[in-house]
Amino acid sequence: NVIGFPFFSHDTLYFSYAYKKNDELFAYTFRDKKLWIIETKNEQGLGKYHAVVNDSNIVWSSFTAEGNRLQKFSKQDLQFSEINMETLQKITSDFGITATNKTNAGLLYSVPDDTFAISKYHKTFKLFNFHSIEPAVNDPQYTLSLVSENILNTLQSDVSFTYDRSEKFKEISFDAVYGAWFPYLSAGVNYLIDRSSLFRQNLIHYNQLEPYAGFNIPLNFSKGRSFTYLNFGSQYVYSNAIFRGAYKDTLGTPSYSYNSNFLSFSHQIQQAQQQIFPRFAQTISLSYKTPLTKYEGYQFVANANLYFPGLAKTHSIVLNGAYLKKDSLDQINFSSGFPFSRGYQAVNFYEMYKWGINYHLPLALPDWGFADIIYFLRVRANLFYDDTEVKDFYSNNTPYTASFRSAGTEIYFDTKWWNEVNVSFGVRYSRLLDKDLYGGTGYNRWEIILPVNLLKQ
């Protein structure tokens, strides 16, 4: 017979048990090793499930014609009748269905009783257990990850590919987080391809290898309809740069260590299924990096987003602001993740300010699928404007300033693959309002937008 939904209270175990033609509530007292059936005359509905017990009351859930119903009873109003365990042998009703007495009838009762050795899982049991492909974005960085979690749920790891739309570099990474302790411990290695930087006002390109180790403290302050998360930590990173082109011999392959500190905060209210983003939400991320060996310098980056309701219930206004400042020594150049104006080739200047506005609205709700492979939920648009102001210095230390403004439209397709994975992708048109000093010619740019998930739902 089926047993389920156990609940402990003091020395008594409460559970649901398939008894005759109903799922009844039973109790087993360990002190005297007796079994009891719990009955009431005022019961409404069928079955007794998910019992919760305190010193004076019992609450359980039952099926009714109008849905599940919570029922509360005082223990004094309930009848506890002792049951002889031997009478529970094969007393489940067949409801008059004689076919259950034919082939393989009573197969469960023919399974012999046996005992097996009990041992603890080894800490490294199935350490890598890849189970999902997940897309994500922390604008301007778009990531596609192969995610793993071990059987004991103590180690999460992933192999990922990241594209930075601002600096145009690619990154291949392996990351692992050990969560059996607090704070969480993390380690991994990143390989960045085709990074770019200014050196004596010339654009140079290089690859970068960065193994790291660190810790972080994730906190969850969610309550009611409000979801609030705070995560902060620090990492020790060893970086080795491999320069290409004319500066290959001049700069060589410098290596150094640096400290990377970070903090991220997000808050949002619960959103409806048809809303693109929550009506109110805030996200902010802070990063501070400084070298530990050979070189001097620092880099500070702040990035924030504010989400507001639009003209209609399903529309969203998203305001973005970002700030970057680094040292003027030009001894070291960190990757920043600064959300440069869309459409431009970006580099890290001495100081950068950016603000942008986005208006998201739905265009169509196809509700159409193909061969149980892909299902189109929604087509939506985003009208945007970006303005990035930069400051730097010429080789003779005279100040340099420039503006990078753009406006355009993004079209997104919200889909579900294999009835399981939500994926959003699209296309972006950017009209450059200023000259792209470090990228291509022309003022019209088209880009493919990789799958994104902006907020935790």
Short mmCIF file of C-alpha atoms in Angstrom, two decimals:
data_model
loop_
_atom_site.label_atom_id
_atom_site.label_comp_id
_atom_site.label_asym_id
_atom_site.label_seq_id
_atom_site.Cartn_x
_atom_site.Cartn_y
_atom_site.Cartn_z
CA ASN A 1 0.00 0.00 0.00
CA VAL A 2 1.14 3.54 -0.74
CA ILE A 3 2.55 5.56 2.16
CA GLY A 4 3.39 9.26 1.83
CA PHE A 5 3.65 12.79 3.29
CA PRO A 6 5.36 11.96 6.62
CA PHE A 7 5.33 14.53 9.45
CA PHE A 8 7.09 14.20 12.84
CA SER A 9 5.75 15.68 16.07
CA HIS A 10 7.51 14.74 19.29
CA ASP A 11 7.63 10.90 19.35
CA THR A 12 4.85 10.43 16.76
CA LEU A 13 5.06 9.96 13.00
CA TYR A 14 1.96 11.08 11.02
CA PHE A 15 1.51 9.89 7.43
CA SER A 16 -1.07 9.22 4.69
CA TYR A 17 -1.82 5.57 3.92
CA ALA A 18 -3.93 3.92 1.19
CA TYR A 19 -6.47 2.16 3.42
CA LYS A 20 -9.43 0.30 1.91
CA LYS A 21 -11.07 2.81 -0.50
CA ASN A 22 -9.54 6.01 0.79
CA ASP A 23 -6.23 7.65 1.72
CA GLU A 24 -6.47 7.90 5.48
CA LEU A 25 -4.29 9.63 8.07
CA PHE A 26 -2.33 7.33 10.38
CA ALA A 27 -0.04 7.90 13.35
CA TYR A 28 2.73 5.70 14.70
CA THR A 29 3.96 6.26 18.27
CA PHE A 30 7.54 5.12 18.77
CA ARG A 31 7.32 5.07 22.55
CA ASP A 32 4.88 2.14 22.64
CA LYS A 33 5.27 1.04 18.98
CA LYS A 34 1.55 1.33 18.23
CA LEU A 35 -0.26 2.26 15.03
CA TRP A 36 -3.36 4.51 15.05
CA ILE A 37 -5.93 5.55 12.44
CA ILE A 38 -7.24 9.11 12.82
CA GLU A 39 -10.96 9.57 12.06
CA THR A 40 -13.51 12.40 12.24
CA LYS A 41 -17.27 12.67 11.71
CA ASN A 42 -17.14 16.14 10.14
CA GLU A 43 -14.74 15.41 7.30
CA GLN A 44 -15.25 17.19 3.96
CA GLY A 45 -13.61 15.84 0.82
CA LEU A 46 -11.65 12.73 -0.01
CA GLY A 47 -8.26 11.77 1.35
CA LYS A 48 -6.03 13.26 4.01
CA TYR A 49 -2.71 14.63 2.74
CA HIS A 50 0.16 16.90 3.87
CA ALA A 51 -0.75 16.75 7.57
CA VAL A 52 0.72 19.42 9.88
CA VAL A 53 0.48 18.85 13.63
CA ASN A 54 1.09 20.83 16.82
CA ASP A 55 0.24 20.12 20.45
CA SER A 56 -3.49 20.87 20.06
CA ASN A 57 -4.48 20.82 16.35
CA ILE A 58 -4.07 18.86 13.12
CA VAL A 59 -4.40 20.40 9.64
CA TRP A 60 -4.56 18.41 6.40
CA SER A 61 -5.53 18.82 2.74
CA SER A 62 -8.39 16.93 1.02
CA PHE A 63 -9.82 16.70 -2.49
CA THR A 64 -13.24 18.28 -3.09
CA ALA A 65 -15.34 18.98 -6.18
CA GLU A 66 -14.18 22.61 -5.96
CA GLY A 67 -10.48 21.87 -5.55
CA ASN A 68 -8.17 21.14 -2.61
CA ARG A 69 -9.45 22.13 0.83
CA LEU A 70 -7.49 22.73 4.03
CA GLN A 71 -9.21 21.25 7.08
CA LYS A 72 -8.34 22.05 10.69
CA PHE A 73 -9.38 19.92 13.66
CA SER A 74 -8.71 19.93 17.36
CA LYS A 75 -7.12 16.71 18.57
CA GLN A 76 -9.93 16.44 21.13
CA ASP A 77 -12.49 16.20 18.29
CA LEU A 78 -10.60 13.40 16.50
CA GLN A 79 -10.82 9.67 17.20
CA PHE A 80 -7.51 7.78 17.44
CA SER A 81 -8.24 4.06 16.96
CA GLU A 82 -5.48 1.52 17.39
CA ILE A 83 -4.84 -0.70 14.36
CA ASN A 84 -3.26 -4.12 14.43
CA MET A 85 -0.50 -4.02 11.82
CA GLU A 86 -1.20 -7.61 10.80
CA THR A 87 -4.67 -6.59 9.62
CA LEU A 88 -3.15 -4.16 7.10
CA GLN A 89 -1.92 -6.96 4.83
CA LYS A 90 -3.43 -6.53 1.37
CA ILE A 91 -6.64 -4.75 2.29
CA THR A 92 -6.69 -2.24 -0.54
CA SER A 93 -9.94 -2.44 -2.50
CA ASP A 94 -9.89 -3.41 -6.19
CA PHE A 95 -12.97 -1.18 -6.75
CA GLY A 96 -14.61 -4.12 -8.57
CA ILE A 97 -12.04 -4.12 -11.38
CA THR A 98 -11.43 -7.84 -11.85
CA ALA A 99 -8.64 -7.29 -14.40
CA THR A 100 -6.34 -6.41 -11.51
CA ASN A 101 -6.49 -10.05 -10.40
CA LYS A 102 -5.05 -11.41 -13.63
CA THR A 103 -1.49 -11.23 -14.95
CA ASN A 104 1.04 -10.07 -12.39
CA ALA A 105 -1.62 -9.51 -9.75
CA GLY A 106 -0.09 -9.04 -6.30
CA LEU A 107 3.39 -8.75 -7.78
CA LEU A 108 4.40 -6.24 -5.14
CA TYR A 109 3.57 -8.68 -2.35
CA SER A 110 5.84 -11.33 -3.89
CA VAL A 111 8.94 -9.14 -3.56
CA PRO A 112 11.04 -10.74 -0.80
CA ASP A 113 12.12 -8.75 2.23
CA ASP A 114 15.83 -8.03 2.19
CA THR A 115 18.41 -5.81 3.83
CA PHE A 116 21.21 -3.87 2.18
CA ALA A 117 24.38 -2.31 3.43
CA ILE A 118 24.06 1.43 4.15
CA SER A 119 26.99 3.71 3.40
CA LYS A 120 27.54 7.42 2.94
CA TYR A 121 28.06 8.96 -0.47
CA HIS A 122 31.68 9.79 -1.21
CA LYS A 123 32.22 13.56 -1.40
CA THR A 124 33.39 13.22 -5.01
CA PHE A 125 30.52 10.96 -6.13
CA LYS A 126 29.52 12.08 -9.67
CA LEU A 127 31.32 15.36 -9.11
CA PHE A 128 30.48 16.57 -12.64
CA ASN A 129 26.91 15.97 -13.72
CA PHE A 130 26.12 18.21 -16.73
CA HIS A 131 22.36 18.58 -17.13
CA SER A 132 21.39 21.87 -18.85
CA ILE A 133 22.32 24.47 -21.42
CA GLU A 134 21.53 27.93 -20.07
CA PRO A 135 21.64 31.35 -21.80
CA ALA A 136 22.21 34.52 -19.75
CA VAL A 137 23.27 38.15 -20.13
CA ASN A 138 24.84 40.82 -17.99
CA ASP A 139 24.84 43.52 -20.63
CA PRO A 140 27.13 43.92 -22.53
CA GLN A 141 28.22 40.31 -21.96
CA TYR A 142 26.14 37.46 -23.46
CA THR A 143 26.80 33.92 -22.21
CA LEU A 144 25.82 30.37 -23.14
CA SER A 145 26.70 27.79 -20.46
CA LEU A 146 26.74 24.01 -20.08
CA VAL A 147 25.75 23.61 -16.42
CA SER A 148 26.62 20.84 -13.97
CA GLU A 149 25.58 20.05 -10.40
CA ASN A 150 26.84 17.04 -8.50
CA ILE A 151 24.52 14.46 -6.92
CA LEU A 152 25.07 15.83 -3.39
CA ASN A 153 24.19 19.40 -4.51
CA THR A 154 27.44 20.76 -3.08
CA LEU A 155 29.34 21.64 -6.28
CA GLN A 156 28.00 23.67 -9.18
CA SER A 157 30.18 24.06 -12.26
CA ASP A 158 29.82 25.15 -15.86
CA VAL A 159 31.66 25.43 -19.13
CA SER A 160 30.65 28.62 -20.93
CA PHE A 161 31.22 30.83 -23.96
CA THR A 162 30.82 34.61 -23.58
CA TYR A 163 30.67 37.38 -26.18
CA ASP A 164 31.20 41.02 -25.13
CA ARG A 165 29.28 43.25 -27.55
CA SER A 166 31.17 46.39 -26.44
CA GLU A 167 34.80 45.28 -26.59
CA LYS A 168 34.04 42.50 -29.15
CA PHE A 169 36.14 39.90 -27.33
CA LYS A 170 35.23 36.21 -26.84
CA GLU A 171 35.74 34.23 -23.63
CA ILE A 172 35.88 30.50 -22.91
CA SER A 173 35.53 29.66 -19.21
CA PHE A 174 35.32 26.90 -16.66
CA ASP A 175 33.85 27.90 -13.29
CA ALA A 176 33.08 25.93 -10.13
CA VAL A 177 31.41 26.92 -6.84
CA TYR A 178 31.55 24.76 -3.70
CA GLY A 179 28.50 25.45 -1.54
CA ALA A 180 28.83 23.01 1.37
CA TRP A 181 30.50 25.78 3.41
CA PHE A 182 29.58 29.42 3.96
CA PRO A 183 30.88 31.58 2.37
CA TYR A 184 30.83 29.75 -0.96
CA LEU A 185 34.24 28.94 -2.46
CA SER A 186 34.86 29.42 -6.17
CA ALA A 187 37.62 28.64 -8.66
CA GLY A 188 38.03 28.47 -12.41
CA VAL A 189 39.91 29.63 -15.48
CA ASN A 190 39.01 32.14 -18.21
CA TYR A 191 40.58 32.46 -21.64
CA LEU A 192 39.79 35.74 -23.42
CA ILE A 193 40.28 35.98 -27.18
CA ASP A 194 40.81 39.19 -29.17
CA ARG A 195 40.77 41.72 -26.36
CA SER A 196 41.59 45.31 -27.33
CA SER A 197 43.09 48.28 -25.51
CA LEU A 198 44.61 51.70 -26.09
CA PHE A 199 48.42 51.91 -25.89
CA ARG A 200 49.92 55.30 -26.69
CA GLN A 201 46.64 56.16 -28.44
CA ASN A 202 46.97 53.08 -30.68
CA LEU A 203 44.51 50.18 -30.62
CA ILE A 204 46.28 46.90 -29.76
CA HIS A 205 44.91 43.32 -29.65
CA TYR A 206 45.83 40.42 -27.38
CA ASN A 207 44.59 37.19 -25.76
CA GLN A 208 44.47 36.66 -22.01
CA LEU A 209 44.57 33.60 -19.70
CA GLU A 210 43.19 34.09 -16.19
CA PRO A 211 42.93 31.30 -13.57
CA TYR A 212 41.31 32.46 -10.32
CA ALA A 213 40.08 31.46 -6.85
CA GLY A 214 37.86 33.29 -4.41
CA PHE A 215 34.72 33.37 -2.29
CA ASN A 216 31.28 34.95 -2.31
CA ILE A 217 28.39 35.38 0.14
CA PRO A 218 24.91 35.10 -1.46
CA LEU A 219 22.03 36.47 0.63
CA ASN A 220 18.30 36.21 -0.03
CA PHE A 221 15.98 38.79 1.56
CA SER A 222 12.85 37.85 -0.42
CA LYS A 223 9.50 38.27 1.30
CA GLY A 224 5.91 38.12 0.06
CA ARG A 225 5.70 39.48 -3.51
CA SER A 226 9.12 41.10 -3.25
CA PHE A 227 12.28 39.26 -4.39
CA THR A 228 15.56 40.71 -3.09
CA TYR A 229 19.06 39.28 -3.56
CA LEU A 230 22.50 40.48 -2.45
CA ASN A 231 25.77 38.81 -3.47
CA PHE A 232 29.30 40.01 -2.73
CA GLY A 233 32.77 38.52 -2.65
CA SER A 234 36.38 38.68 -3.76
CA GLN A 235 38.70 36.76 -6.09
CA TYR A 236 42.44 36.36 -6.54
CA VAL A 237 43.25 36.29 -10.26
CA TYR A 238 46.49 35.45 -12.09
CA SER A 239 46.58 37.04 -15.53
CA ASN A 240 48.87 36.29 -18.47
CA ALA A 241 48.50 38.46 -21.62
CA ILE A 242 49.60 37.33 -25.10
CA PHE A 243 49.98 40.28 -27.47
CA ARG A 244 49.65 40.09 -31.23
CA GLY A 245 50.61 42.30 -34.15
CA ALA A 246 53.16 45.14 -34.13
CA TYR A 247 53.43 45.25 -30.33
CA LYS A 248 54.08 41.52 -29.91
CA ASP A 249 57.84 41.93 -29.37
CA THR A 250 57.56 45.29 -27.59
CA LEU A 251 55.13 44.18 -24.89
CA GLY A 252 55.95 40.45 -24.76
CA THR A 253 53.74 38.24 -22.54
CA PRO A 254 53.44 40.11 -19.21
CA SER A 255 51.90 38.31 -16.25
CA TYR A 256 50.61 39.68 -12.96
CA SER A 257 48.15 39.00 -10.14
CA TYR A 258 45.23 41.16 -9.16
CA ASN A 259 42.34 41.30 -6.71
CA SER A 260 38.77 41.50 -8.02
CA ASN A 261 36.03 42.58 -5.60
CA PHE A 262 32.36 42.61 -6.57
CA LEU A 263 28.88 43.30 -5.24
CA SER A 264 25.52 42.77 -6.95
CA PHE A 265 22.03 43.66 -5.73
CA SER A 266 18.64 43.05 -7.32
CA HIS A 267 15.08 43.69 -6.22
CA GLN A 268 11.84 43.11 -8.08
CA ILE A 269 8.15 42.67 -7.41
CA GLN A 270 6.28 39.66 -8.70
CA GLN A 271 5.28 40.00 -12.36
CA ALA A 272 2.43 38.65 -14.45
CA GLN A 273 3.07 36.15 -17.24
CA GLN A 274 2.25 38.66 -19.98
CA GLN A 275 4.58 41.36 -18.63
CA ILE A 276 8.01 41.59 -20.27
CA PHE A 277 9.67 42.84 -17.08
CA PRO A 278 8.41 43.55 -13.55
CA ARG A 279 6.58 46.85 -13.15
CA PHE A 280 9.14 47.88 -10.53
CA ALA A 281 12.67 46.48 -10.19
CA GLN A 282 16.20 47.65 -9.49
CA THR A 283 19.57 46.05 -10.17
CA ILE A 284 23.06 47.33 -9.40
CA SER A 285 26.52 45.80 -9.76
CA LEU A 286 29.82 47.16 -8.47
CA SER A 287 33.32 45.98 -9.34
CA TYR A 288 36.73 47.09 -8.08
CA LYS A 289 39.97 45.60 -9.40
CA THR A 290 43.54 46.38 -8.36
CA PRO A 291 46.87 44.62 -9.15
CA LEU A 292 48.80 42.84 -6.39
CA THR A 293 52.15 42.34 -8.15
CA LYS A 294 54.43 44.23 -10.60
CA TYR A 295 52.00 46.98 -11.61
CA GLU A 296 50.03 49.80 -10.04
CA GLY A 297 46.53 50.94 -10.85
CA TYR A 298 42.84 50.22 -10.31
CA GLN A 299 39.50 50.08 -12.07
CA PHE A 300 36.05 50.83 -10.65
CA VAL A 301 32.84 50.01 -12.54
CA ALA A 302 29.22 50.64 -11.50
CA ASN A 303 26.20 49.55 -13.55
CA ALA A 304 22.53 50.02 -12.58
CA ASN A 305 19.09 49.43 -14.13
CA LEU A 306 15.71 50.78 -13.05
CA TYR A 307 12.49 49.15 -14.29
CA PHE A 308 9.20 51.09 -14.47
CA PRO A 309 5.73 50.47 -15.98
CA GLY A 310 5.05 51.83 -19.48
CA LEU A 311 1.93 53.27 -21.09
CA ALA A 312 0.17 49.89 -21.08
CA LYS A 313 0.17 47.10 -18.50
CA THR A 314 2.47 44.94 -20.63
CA HIS A 315 4.93 47.76 -21.49
CA SER A 316 8.18 48.42 -19.60
CA ILE A 317 10.55 51.37 -19.31
CA VAL A 318 14.13 50.49 -18.41
CA LEU A 319 16.64 53.18 -17.45
CA ASN A 320 20.34 52.28 -17.48
CA GLY A 321 23.25 54.15 -15.96
CA ALA A 322 26.93 53.19 -15.75
CA TYR A 323 30.22 54.70 -14.61
CA LEU A 324 33.82 53.59 -15.07
CA LYS A 325 37.04 55.12 -13.79
CA LYS A 326 40.54 53.73 -13.84
CA ASP A 327 44.05 54.99 -13.14
CA SER A 328 45.94 57.11 -15.65
CA LEU A 329 49.23 55.18 -15.30
CA ASP A 330 48.46 52.96 -18.32
CA GLN A 331 50.36 50.06 -16.78
CA ILE A 332 47.47 47.61 -16.82
CA ASN A 333 44.11 47.20 -18.55
CA PHE A 334 41.27 45.19 -16.99
CA SER A 335 38.19 43.85 -18.76
CA SER A 336 35.29 45.96 -17.53
CA GLY A 337 31.89 44.77 -18.73
CA PHE A 338 30.97 48.45 -19.19
CA PRO A 339 27.69 48.69 -21.23
CA PHE A 340 29.01 50.95 -24.00
CA SER A 341 26.51 52.55 -26.39
CA ARG A 342 25.07 49.89 -28.68
CA GLY A 343 26.56 49.64 -32.17
CA TYR A 344 30.04 50.96 -31.32
CA GLN A 345 33.40 49.22 -30.97
CA ALA A 346 34.31 49.99 -27.36
CA VAL A 347 37.60 50.36 -25.53
CA ASN A 348 38.34 51.18 -21.90
CA PHE A 349 39.00 54.88 -21.50
CA TYR A 350 40.27 56.62 -18.37
CA GLU A 351 36.74 57.70 -17.37
CA MET A 352 33.34 56.90 -18.89
CA TYR A 353 29.74 57.87 -18.15
CA LYS A 354 26.77 56.20 -19.80
CA TRP A 355 23.01 56.59 -19.62
CA GLY A 356 20.35 54.94 -21.70
CA ILE A 357 16.59 54.53 -21.96
CA ASN A 358 14.67 51.50 -23.28
CA TYR A 359 10.97 51.12 -24.02
CA HIS A 360 9.84 47.48 -24.32
CA LEU A 361 6.44 46.56 -25.78
CA PRO A 362 4.84 43.38 -27.19
CA LEU A 363 4.12 43.20 -30.93
CA ALA A 364 2.39 39.84 -31.31
CA LEU A 365 1.43 36.72 -29.35
CA PRO A 366 1.69 33.90 -31.92
CA ASP A 367 1.10 30.99 -29.49
CA TRP A 368 2.31 28.73 -32.28
CA GLY A 369 4.67 25.78 -32.25
CA PHE A 370 6.37 23.39 -34.62
CA ALA A 371 6.82 19.62 -34.18
CA ASP A 372 7.12 19.86 -30.37
CA ILE A 373 10.55 21.42 -30.91
CA ILE A 374 10.03 25.19 -30.77
CA TYR A 375 7.09 27.20 -29.50
CA PHE A 376 6.75 30.95 -30.23
CA LEU A 377 5.26 32.70 -27.21
CA ARG A 378 5.72 36.37 -28.06
CA VAL A 379 7.33 38.85 -30.45
CA ARG A 380 8.35 42.12 -28.79
CA ALA A 381 10.26 45.30 -29.57
CA ASN A 382 12.60 47.61 -27.68
CA LEU A 383 13.17 51.25 -28.69
CA PHE A 384 16.43 52.53 -27.20
CA TYR A 385 18.74 55.51 -26.91
CA ASP A 386 22.30 55.34 -25.50
CA ASP A 387 24.74 58.14 -24.65
CA THR A 388 28.31 57.41 -23.55
CA GLU A 389 30.71 60.25 -22.67
CA VAL A 390 34.43 59.45 -22.32
CA LYS A 391 37.51 61.21 -21.00
CA ASP A 392 41.16 60.29 -21.57
CA PHE A 393 44.56 61.82 -22.32
CA TYR A 394 46.69 62.20 -25.42
CA SER A 395 50.33 61.10 -25.32
CA ASN A 396 51.32 64.67 -24.35
CA ASN A 397 48.86 64.50 -21.39
CA THR A 398 46.38 66.96 -22.87
CA PRO A 399 42.74 66.05 -22.12
CA TYR A 400 40.71 64.08 -24.66
CA THR A 401 36.88 63.86 -24.69
CA ALA A 402 34.41 62.20 -27.04
CA SER A 403 30.72 61.28 -27.29
CA PHE A 404 29.27 57.97 -28.50
CA ARG A 405 25.50 58.20 -28.99
CA SER A 406 23.19 55.75 -30.70
CA ALA A 407 19.49 55.03 -31.14
CA GLY A 408 17.66 52.11 -32.64
CA THR A 409 15.29 49.19 -32.34
CA GLU A 410 15.55 45.60 -31.12
CA ILE A 411 13.12 42.85 -32.12
CA TYR A 412 12.99 39.85 -29.76
CA PHE A 413 11.42 36.41 -30.19
CA ASP A 414 10.45 34.75 -26.90
CA THR A 415 10.37 31.00 -27.48
CA LYS A 416 10.27 27.70 -25.64
CA TRP A 417 12.34 24.77 -26.93
CA TRP A 418 11.26 21.15 -26.45
CA ASN A 419 8.47 22.40 -24.15
CA GLU A 420 11.11 22.96 -21.50
CA VAL A 421 13.69 25.74 -22.03
CA ASN A 422 12.72 29.42 -22.41
CA VAL A 423 14.99 31.15 -24.95
CA SER A 424 14.86 34.74 -26.22
CA PHE A 425 16.77 35.87 -29.30
CA GLY A 426 16.48 38.72 -31.77
CA VAL A 427 18.02 41.30 -34.08
CA ARG A 428 19.20 44.85 -33.34
CA TYR A 429 19.44 47.90 -35.60
CA SER A 430 21.60 50.75 -34.27
CA ARG A 431 21.89 54.19 -35.83
CA LEU A 432 25.17 55.80 -34.75
CA LEU A 433 24.86 59.50 -34.02
CA ASP A 434 28.64 59.96 -33.70
CA LYS A 435 31.64 58.56 -35.53
CA ASP A 436 32.83 55.08 -34.52
CA LEU A 437 36.49 55.93 -33.87
CA TYR A 438 37.66 52.39 -33.15
CA GLY A 439 35.29 50.30 -35.24
CA GLY A 440 34.01 50.10 -38.81
CA THR A 441 32.81 52.83 -41.11
CA GLY A 442 29.22 53.90 -41.66
CA TYR A 443 26.44 54.82 -39.25
CA ASN A 444 24.06 51.86 -39.64
CA ARG A 445 24.73 48.68 -37.66
CA TRP A 446 22.88 45.35 -37.60
CA GLU A 447 23.55 42.74 -34.90
CA ILE A 448 22.17 39.37 -33.86
CA ILE A 449 21.10 39.27 -30.19
CA LEU A 450 22.02 36.05 -28.42
CA PRO A 451 19.63 34.34 -25.94
CA VAL A 452 19.09 36.40 -22.81
CA ASN A 453 17.51 36.05 -19.34
CA LEU A 454 17.69 39.43 -17.62
CA LEU A 455 16.09 38.83 -14.24
CA LYS A 456 15.54 35.80 -12.02
CA GLN A 457 11.90 34.87 -12.19
#
